[in-house]
Coordinates of C-alpha atoms and ligand atoms in Angstrom, one line a residue:
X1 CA 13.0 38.4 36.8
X2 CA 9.4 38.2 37.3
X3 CA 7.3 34.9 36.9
X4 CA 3.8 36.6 36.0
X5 CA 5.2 39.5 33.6
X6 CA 7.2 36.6 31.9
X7 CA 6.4 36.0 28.0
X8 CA 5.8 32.4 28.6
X9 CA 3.9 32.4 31.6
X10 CA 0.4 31.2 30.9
X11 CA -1.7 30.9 33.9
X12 CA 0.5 28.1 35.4
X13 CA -0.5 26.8 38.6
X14 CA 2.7 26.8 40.3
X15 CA 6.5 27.7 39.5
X16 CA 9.1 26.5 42.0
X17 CA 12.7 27.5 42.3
X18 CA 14.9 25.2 44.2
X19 CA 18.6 25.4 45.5
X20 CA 21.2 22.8 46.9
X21 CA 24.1 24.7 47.6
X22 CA 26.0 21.3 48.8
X23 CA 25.2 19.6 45.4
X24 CA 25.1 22.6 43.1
X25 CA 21.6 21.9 41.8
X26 CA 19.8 24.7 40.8
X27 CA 15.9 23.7 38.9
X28 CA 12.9 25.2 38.8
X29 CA 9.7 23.0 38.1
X30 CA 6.4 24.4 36.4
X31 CA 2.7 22.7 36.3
X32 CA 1.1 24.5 34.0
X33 CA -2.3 22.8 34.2
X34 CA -3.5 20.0 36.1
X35 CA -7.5 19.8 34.6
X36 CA -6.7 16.5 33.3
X37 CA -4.6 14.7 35.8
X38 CA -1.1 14.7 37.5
X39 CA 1.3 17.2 35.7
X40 CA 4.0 14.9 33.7
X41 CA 7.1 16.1 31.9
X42 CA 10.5 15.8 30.9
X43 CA 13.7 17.3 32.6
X44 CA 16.3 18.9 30.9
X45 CA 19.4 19.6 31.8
X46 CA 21.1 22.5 29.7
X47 CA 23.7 25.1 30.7
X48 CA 20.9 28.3 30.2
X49 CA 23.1 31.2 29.6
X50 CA 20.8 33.4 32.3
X51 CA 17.5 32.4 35.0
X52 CA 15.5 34.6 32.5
X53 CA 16.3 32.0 29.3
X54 CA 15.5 28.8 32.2
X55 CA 12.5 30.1 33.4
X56 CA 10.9 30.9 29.6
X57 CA 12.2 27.5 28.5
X58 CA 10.2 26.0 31.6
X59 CA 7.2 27.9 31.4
X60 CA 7.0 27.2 27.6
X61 CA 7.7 24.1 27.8
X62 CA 5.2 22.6 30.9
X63 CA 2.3 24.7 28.7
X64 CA 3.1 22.6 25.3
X65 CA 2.9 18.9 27.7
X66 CA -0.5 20.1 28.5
X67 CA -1.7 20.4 25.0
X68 CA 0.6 17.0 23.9
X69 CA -1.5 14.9 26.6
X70 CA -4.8 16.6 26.2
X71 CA -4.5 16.5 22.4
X72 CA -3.3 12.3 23.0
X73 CA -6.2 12.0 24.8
X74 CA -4.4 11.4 28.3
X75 CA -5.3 12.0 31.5
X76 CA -2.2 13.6 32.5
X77 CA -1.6 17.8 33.0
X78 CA 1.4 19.5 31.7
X79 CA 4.5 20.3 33.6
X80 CA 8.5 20.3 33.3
X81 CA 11.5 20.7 35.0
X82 CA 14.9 22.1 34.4
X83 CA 18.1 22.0 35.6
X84 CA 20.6 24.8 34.9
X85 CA 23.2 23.2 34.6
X86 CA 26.1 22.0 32.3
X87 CA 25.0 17.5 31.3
X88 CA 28.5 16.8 30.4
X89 CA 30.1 18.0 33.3
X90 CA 27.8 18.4 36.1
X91 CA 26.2 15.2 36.8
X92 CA 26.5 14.0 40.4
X93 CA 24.6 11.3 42.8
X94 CA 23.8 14.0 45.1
X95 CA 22.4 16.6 42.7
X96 CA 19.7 13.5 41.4
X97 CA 19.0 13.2 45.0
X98 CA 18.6 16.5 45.5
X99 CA 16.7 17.4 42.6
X100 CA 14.5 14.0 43.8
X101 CA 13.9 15.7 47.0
X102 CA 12.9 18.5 44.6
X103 CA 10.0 16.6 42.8
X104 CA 9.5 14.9 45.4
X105 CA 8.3 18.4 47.5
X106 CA 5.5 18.4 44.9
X107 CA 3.4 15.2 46.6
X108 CA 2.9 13.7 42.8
X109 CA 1.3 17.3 41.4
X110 CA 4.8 17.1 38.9
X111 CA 6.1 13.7 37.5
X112 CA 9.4 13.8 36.4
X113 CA 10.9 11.7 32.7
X114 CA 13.5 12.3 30.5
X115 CA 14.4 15.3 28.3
X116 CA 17.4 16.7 26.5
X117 CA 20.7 16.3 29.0
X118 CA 18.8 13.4 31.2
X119 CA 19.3 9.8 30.5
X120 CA 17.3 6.7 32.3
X121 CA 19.9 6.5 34.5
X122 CA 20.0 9.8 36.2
X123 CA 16.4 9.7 37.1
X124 CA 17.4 6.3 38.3
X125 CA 18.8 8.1 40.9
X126 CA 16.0 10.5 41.7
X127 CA 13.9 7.7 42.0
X128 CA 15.7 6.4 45.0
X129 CA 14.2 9.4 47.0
X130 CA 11.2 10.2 45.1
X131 CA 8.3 7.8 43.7
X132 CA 7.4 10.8 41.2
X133 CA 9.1 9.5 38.4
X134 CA 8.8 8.0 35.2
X135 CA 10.7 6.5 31.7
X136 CA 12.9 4.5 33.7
X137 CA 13.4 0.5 33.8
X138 CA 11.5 -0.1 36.4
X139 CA 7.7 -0.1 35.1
X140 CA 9.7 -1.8 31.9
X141 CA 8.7 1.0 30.0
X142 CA 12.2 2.5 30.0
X143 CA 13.5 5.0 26.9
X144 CA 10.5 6.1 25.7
X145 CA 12.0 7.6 22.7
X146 CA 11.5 4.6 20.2
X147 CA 7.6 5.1 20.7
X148 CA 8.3 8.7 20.2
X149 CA 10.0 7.8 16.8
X150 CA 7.1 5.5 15.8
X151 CA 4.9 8.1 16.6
X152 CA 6.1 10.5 14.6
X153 CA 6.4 7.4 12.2
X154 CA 2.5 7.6 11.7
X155 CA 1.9 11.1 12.0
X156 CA 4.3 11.8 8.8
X157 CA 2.5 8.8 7.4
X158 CA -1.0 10.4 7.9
X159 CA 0.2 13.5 6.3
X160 CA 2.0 12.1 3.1
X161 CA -2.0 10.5 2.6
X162 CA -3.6 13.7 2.9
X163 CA -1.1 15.8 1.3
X164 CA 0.1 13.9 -1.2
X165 CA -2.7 10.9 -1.5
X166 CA -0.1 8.3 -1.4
X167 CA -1.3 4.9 0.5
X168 CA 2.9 3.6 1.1
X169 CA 5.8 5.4 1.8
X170 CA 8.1 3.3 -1.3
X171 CA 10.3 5.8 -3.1
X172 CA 9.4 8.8 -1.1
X173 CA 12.1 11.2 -0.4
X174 CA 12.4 12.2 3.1
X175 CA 15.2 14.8 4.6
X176 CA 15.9 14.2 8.2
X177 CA 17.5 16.9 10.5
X178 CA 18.9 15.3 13.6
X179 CA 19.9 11.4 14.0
X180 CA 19.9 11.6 17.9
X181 CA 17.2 8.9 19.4
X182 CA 13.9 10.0 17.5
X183 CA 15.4 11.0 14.6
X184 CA 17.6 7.8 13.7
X185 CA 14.5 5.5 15.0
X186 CA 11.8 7.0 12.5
X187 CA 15.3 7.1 9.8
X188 CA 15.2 2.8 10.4
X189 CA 10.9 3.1 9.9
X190 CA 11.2 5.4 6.8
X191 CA 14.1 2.8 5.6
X192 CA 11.6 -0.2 6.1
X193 CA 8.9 1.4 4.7
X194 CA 10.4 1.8 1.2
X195 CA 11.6 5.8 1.8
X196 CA 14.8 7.2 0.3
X197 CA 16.4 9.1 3.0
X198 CA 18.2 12.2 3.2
X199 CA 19.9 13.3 6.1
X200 CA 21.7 15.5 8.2
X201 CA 23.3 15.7 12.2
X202 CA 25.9 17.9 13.5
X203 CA 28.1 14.5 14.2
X204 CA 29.4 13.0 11.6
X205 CA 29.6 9.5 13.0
X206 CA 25.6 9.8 13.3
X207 CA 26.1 10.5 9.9
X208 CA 28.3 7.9 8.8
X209 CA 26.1 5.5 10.3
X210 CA 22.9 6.0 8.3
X211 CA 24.5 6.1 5.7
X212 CA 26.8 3.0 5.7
X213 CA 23.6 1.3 7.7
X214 CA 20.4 2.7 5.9
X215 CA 21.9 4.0 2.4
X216 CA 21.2 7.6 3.5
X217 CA 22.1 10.2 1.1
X218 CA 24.4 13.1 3.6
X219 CA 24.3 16.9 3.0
X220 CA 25.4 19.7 4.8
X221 CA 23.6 20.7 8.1
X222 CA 23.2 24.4 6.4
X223 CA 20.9 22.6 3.8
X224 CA 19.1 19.6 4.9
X225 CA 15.8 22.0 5.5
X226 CA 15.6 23.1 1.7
X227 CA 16.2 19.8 0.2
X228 CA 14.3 19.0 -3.1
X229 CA 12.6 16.4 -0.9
X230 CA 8.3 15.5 -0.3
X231 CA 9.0 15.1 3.1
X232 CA 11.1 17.0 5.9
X233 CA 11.2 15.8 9.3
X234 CA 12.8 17.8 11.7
X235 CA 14.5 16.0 14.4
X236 CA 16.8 18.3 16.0
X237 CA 16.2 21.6 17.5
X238 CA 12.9 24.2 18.2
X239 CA 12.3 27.2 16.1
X240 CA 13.7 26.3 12.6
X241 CA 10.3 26.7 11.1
X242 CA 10.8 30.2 11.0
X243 CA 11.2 34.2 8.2
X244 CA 14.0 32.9 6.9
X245 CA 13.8 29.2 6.2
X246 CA 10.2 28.5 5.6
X247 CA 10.8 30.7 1.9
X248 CA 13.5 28.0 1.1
X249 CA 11.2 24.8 2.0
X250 CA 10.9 22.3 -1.1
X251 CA 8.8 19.9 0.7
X252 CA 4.9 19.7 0.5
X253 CA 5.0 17.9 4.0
X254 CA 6.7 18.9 7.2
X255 CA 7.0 16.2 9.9
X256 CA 8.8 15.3 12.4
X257 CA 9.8 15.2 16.1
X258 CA 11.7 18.1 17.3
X259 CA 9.5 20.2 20.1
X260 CA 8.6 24.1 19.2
X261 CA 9.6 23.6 15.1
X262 CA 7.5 27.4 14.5
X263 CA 9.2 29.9 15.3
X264 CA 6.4 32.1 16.4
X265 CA 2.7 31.0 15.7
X266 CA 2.7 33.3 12.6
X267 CA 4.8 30.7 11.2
X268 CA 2.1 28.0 10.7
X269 CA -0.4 30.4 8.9
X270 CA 2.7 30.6 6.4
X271 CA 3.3 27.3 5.8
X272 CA -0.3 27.2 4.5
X273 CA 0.2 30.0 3.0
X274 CA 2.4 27.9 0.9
X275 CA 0.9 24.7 1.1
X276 CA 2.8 23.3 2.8
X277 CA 1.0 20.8 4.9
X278 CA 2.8 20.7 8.3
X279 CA 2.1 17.8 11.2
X280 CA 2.0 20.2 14.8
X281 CA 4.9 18.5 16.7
X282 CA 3.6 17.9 19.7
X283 CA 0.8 16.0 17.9
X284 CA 2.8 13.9 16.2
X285 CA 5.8 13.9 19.0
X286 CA 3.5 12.8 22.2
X287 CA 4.7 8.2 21.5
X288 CA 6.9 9.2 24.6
X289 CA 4.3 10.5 26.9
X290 CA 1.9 7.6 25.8
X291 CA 3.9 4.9 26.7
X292 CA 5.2 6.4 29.8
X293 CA 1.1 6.5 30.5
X294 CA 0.7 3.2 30.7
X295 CA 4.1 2.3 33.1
X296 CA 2.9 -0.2 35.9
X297 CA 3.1 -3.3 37.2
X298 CA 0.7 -4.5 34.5
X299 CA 2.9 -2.7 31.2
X300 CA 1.5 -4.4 28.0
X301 CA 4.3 -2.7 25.4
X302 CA 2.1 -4.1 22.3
X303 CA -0.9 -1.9 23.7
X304 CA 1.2 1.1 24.3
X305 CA 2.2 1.1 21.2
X306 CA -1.1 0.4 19.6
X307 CA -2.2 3.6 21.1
X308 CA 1.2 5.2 19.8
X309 CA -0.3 4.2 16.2
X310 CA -3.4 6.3 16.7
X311 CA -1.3 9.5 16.2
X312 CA -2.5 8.4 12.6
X313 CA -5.9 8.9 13.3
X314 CA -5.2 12.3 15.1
X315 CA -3.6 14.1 12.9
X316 CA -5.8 13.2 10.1
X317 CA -8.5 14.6 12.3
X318 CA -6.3 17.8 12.8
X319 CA -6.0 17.9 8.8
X320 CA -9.6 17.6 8.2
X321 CA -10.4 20.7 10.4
X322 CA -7.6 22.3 9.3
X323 CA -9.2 22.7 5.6
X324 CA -13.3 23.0 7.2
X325 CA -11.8 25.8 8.9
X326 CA -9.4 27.0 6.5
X327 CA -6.5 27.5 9.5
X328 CA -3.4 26.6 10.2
X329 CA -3.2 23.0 11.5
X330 CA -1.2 24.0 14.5
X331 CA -3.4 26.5 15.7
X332 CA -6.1 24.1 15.2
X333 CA -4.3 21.1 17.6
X334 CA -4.7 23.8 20.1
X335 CA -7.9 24.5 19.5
X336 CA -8.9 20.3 19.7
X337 CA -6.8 20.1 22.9
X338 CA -8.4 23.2 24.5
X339 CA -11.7 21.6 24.0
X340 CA -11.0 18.6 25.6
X341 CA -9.8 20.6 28.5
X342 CA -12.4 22.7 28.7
X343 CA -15.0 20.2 28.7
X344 CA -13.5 18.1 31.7
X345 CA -13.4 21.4 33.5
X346 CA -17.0 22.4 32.9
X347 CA -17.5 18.4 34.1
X348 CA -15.8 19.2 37.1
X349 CA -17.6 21.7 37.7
X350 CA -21.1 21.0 37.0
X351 CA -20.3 17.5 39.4
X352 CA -18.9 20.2 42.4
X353 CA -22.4 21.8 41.9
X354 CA -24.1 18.4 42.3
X355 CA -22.0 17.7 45.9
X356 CA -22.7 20.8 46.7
X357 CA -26.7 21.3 46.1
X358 CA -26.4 17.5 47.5
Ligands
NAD401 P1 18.9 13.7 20.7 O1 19.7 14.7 21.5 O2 19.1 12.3 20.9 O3 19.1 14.0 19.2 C1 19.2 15.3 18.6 C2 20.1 15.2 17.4 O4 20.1 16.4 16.7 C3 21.6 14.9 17.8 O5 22.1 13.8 17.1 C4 22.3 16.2 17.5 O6 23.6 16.1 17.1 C5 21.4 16.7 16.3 N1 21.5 18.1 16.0 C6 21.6 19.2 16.9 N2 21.6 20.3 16.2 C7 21.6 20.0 14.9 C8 21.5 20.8 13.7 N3 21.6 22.1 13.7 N4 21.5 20.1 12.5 C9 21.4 18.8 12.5 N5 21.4 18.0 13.6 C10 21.5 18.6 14.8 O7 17.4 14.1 21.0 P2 16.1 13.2 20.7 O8 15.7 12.6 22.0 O9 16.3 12.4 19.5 O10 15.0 14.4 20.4 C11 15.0 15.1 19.2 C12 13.9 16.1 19.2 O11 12.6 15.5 19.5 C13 14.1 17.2 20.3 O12 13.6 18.4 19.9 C14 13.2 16.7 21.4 O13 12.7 17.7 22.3 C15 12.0 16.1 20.6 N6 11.3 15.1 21.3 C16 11.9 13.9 21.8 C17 11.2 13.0 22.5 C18 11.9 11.7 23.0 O14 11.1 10.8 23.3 N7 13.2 11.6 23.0 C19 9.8 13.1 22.7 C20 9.2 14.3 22.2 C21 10.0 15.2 21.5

């Protein structure tokens, strides 16, 4: 394995492997980029079939928060963390503590929240032995996931304007891939907002449930992504915006929650291609990171999510460049992030100059 060669390594400041042989845990933690502030990310937990597969994830993973914050206007850098290791069967006091211990090595450069495989409570526990951590109850933000869903909420909104100039959401058709946290939360929004729902999970009894509670229309996992639908929001899994399923799309707008939806960049040039209008995820995904942003002893939820509203206003302004620069929107939330990034660096700079010419 090596760290530099890697596909997914982009320049990240630091890439730690740690061991516990007594508790089993076995993480690495990336900060990709610290311009903006402390490194803050999720930790998942997922059984990764080799270290190759763990450190790509992690590598790919820390890089995307740095973009999500920047682009949200935070002052937070990117990092992440994972665990290799099975969440169902795995989960112990001492490999929390351990991996606390772990975060906690990193003197606040990584902060540490939820991801797929971690609940509040484990990083209860890593809190015990760490202060580095965020997304639980203490701080009363705790979940973030339902500003995440109401994020994603105003992101699809913002696109249904632009693509399809429609000011409310009544009678609009929207297929949802995934009824975990996010995607059932922005199912309940879409139901209040007037939207005929479509949907989709690998459970049944997710199923079952927004459909008995929200009228949901199922279908097969194998086609909720080429429902006859304006809207699809995917909610589940990375990489299904890909060679073989973008042909099949019937929706004009793609929206929704799930982190990495392209495949491979190419991907978003051919959405356009087919105008299809499609909202970059981590644009329209970052509710979590904002609210976890404001944790502290003076929380105010109502302005958290305030802020979690303006995803509106952001991805119109990636829609708007998208067309005055005739590319793909998700190359151009990049682009918008790695401006503001830039510029803070070239601050930073220009104010070490000034110290140092006194
Ligand atoms: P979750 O695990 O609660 O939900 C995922 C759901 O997708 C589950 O119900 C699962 O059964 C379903 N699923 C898995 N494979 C599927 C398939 N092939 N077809 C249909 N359904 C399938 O996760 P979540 O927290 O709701 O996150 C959903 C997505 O949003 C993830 O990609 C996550 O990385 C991203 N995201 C989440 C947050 C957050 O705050 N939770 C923030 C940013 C991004």
């Amino acid at each position: 394995m090596s760290v530099f060669a890697s596909k997914g390594y982009d320049d990240h400041e630091a890439v730690l492997f740690y061991n516990d042989a007594t508790s089993g845990l076995k993480a690495i933690i990336a900060v990709h980029d610290t311009t903006l502030g402390p490194s803050l990310g999720g930790t998942r937990m997922w059984p990764y079939a080799s270290d190759d597969e763990a450190l790509e994830d992690v590598l790919r993973l820390s890089r995307g928060m740095t973009f999500k914050s920047a682009l949200a206007g935070l002052n937070l850098g990117g990092g992440k963390s994972v665990i290799i290791a099975n969440s169902h069967k795995d989960k112990s006091e001492a490999l929390f503590k351990a991996f606390g211990k772990a975060v906690d090595s990193l003197n606040g450069q990584y902060i540490a929240a939820e991801d797929v495989g971690i609940g509040v409570s484990d990083l209860e526990i890593a809190r015990q032995v760490t202060p580095h951590i965020s997304g639980i109850s203490e701080g009363n933000v705790g979940n973030p996931s339902p500003a995440t869903a109401w994020g994603v909420f105003n992101g699809l909104k913002a696109a249904v304007h632009y693509r399809l100039k429609r000011e409310n959401l009544s009678g609009l058709t929207v297929a949802v891939q995934g009824l975990g946290q996010v995607g059932y939360g922005l199912c309940r929004h879409l139901k209040d907002a007037g939207a005929e729902l479509v949907v989709a999970d690998i459970y049944d009894q997710s199923v079952n449930r927004a459909v008995q509670e929200l009228g949901a229309k199922a279908v097969s996992v194998k086609d909720i992504l080429s429902q006859d639908v304006d809207v699809l929001a995917p909610c589940a899994l990375g990489a299904i915006l890909n060679d073989d399923t973008i042909p099949t799309l019937k929706a004009k707008v793609v929206a929704g929650a799930a982190n990495n939806q392209l495949a491979e960049s190419k991907h978003g040039a051919m959405l356009k291609n087919r105008n299809i209008l499609y909202a970059p995820d981590y644009a329209i995904n970052a509710g979590g990171i904002i609210i976890i942003s404001h944790e502290g002893p003076r929380f105010d939820r109502q302005s958290a999510m305030d802020q979690v509203a303006g995803i509106y206003d952001t991805a119109l302004r990636i829609f708007e460049r998208a067309d005055q620069d005739n590319r793909p929107t998700a190359e151009v939330a990049d682009l918008l992030a790695m401006e503001r990034i830039a510029s803070v660096k070239a601050k930073k700079a220009e104010s070490a100059k000034m110290k140092l010419t006194g």
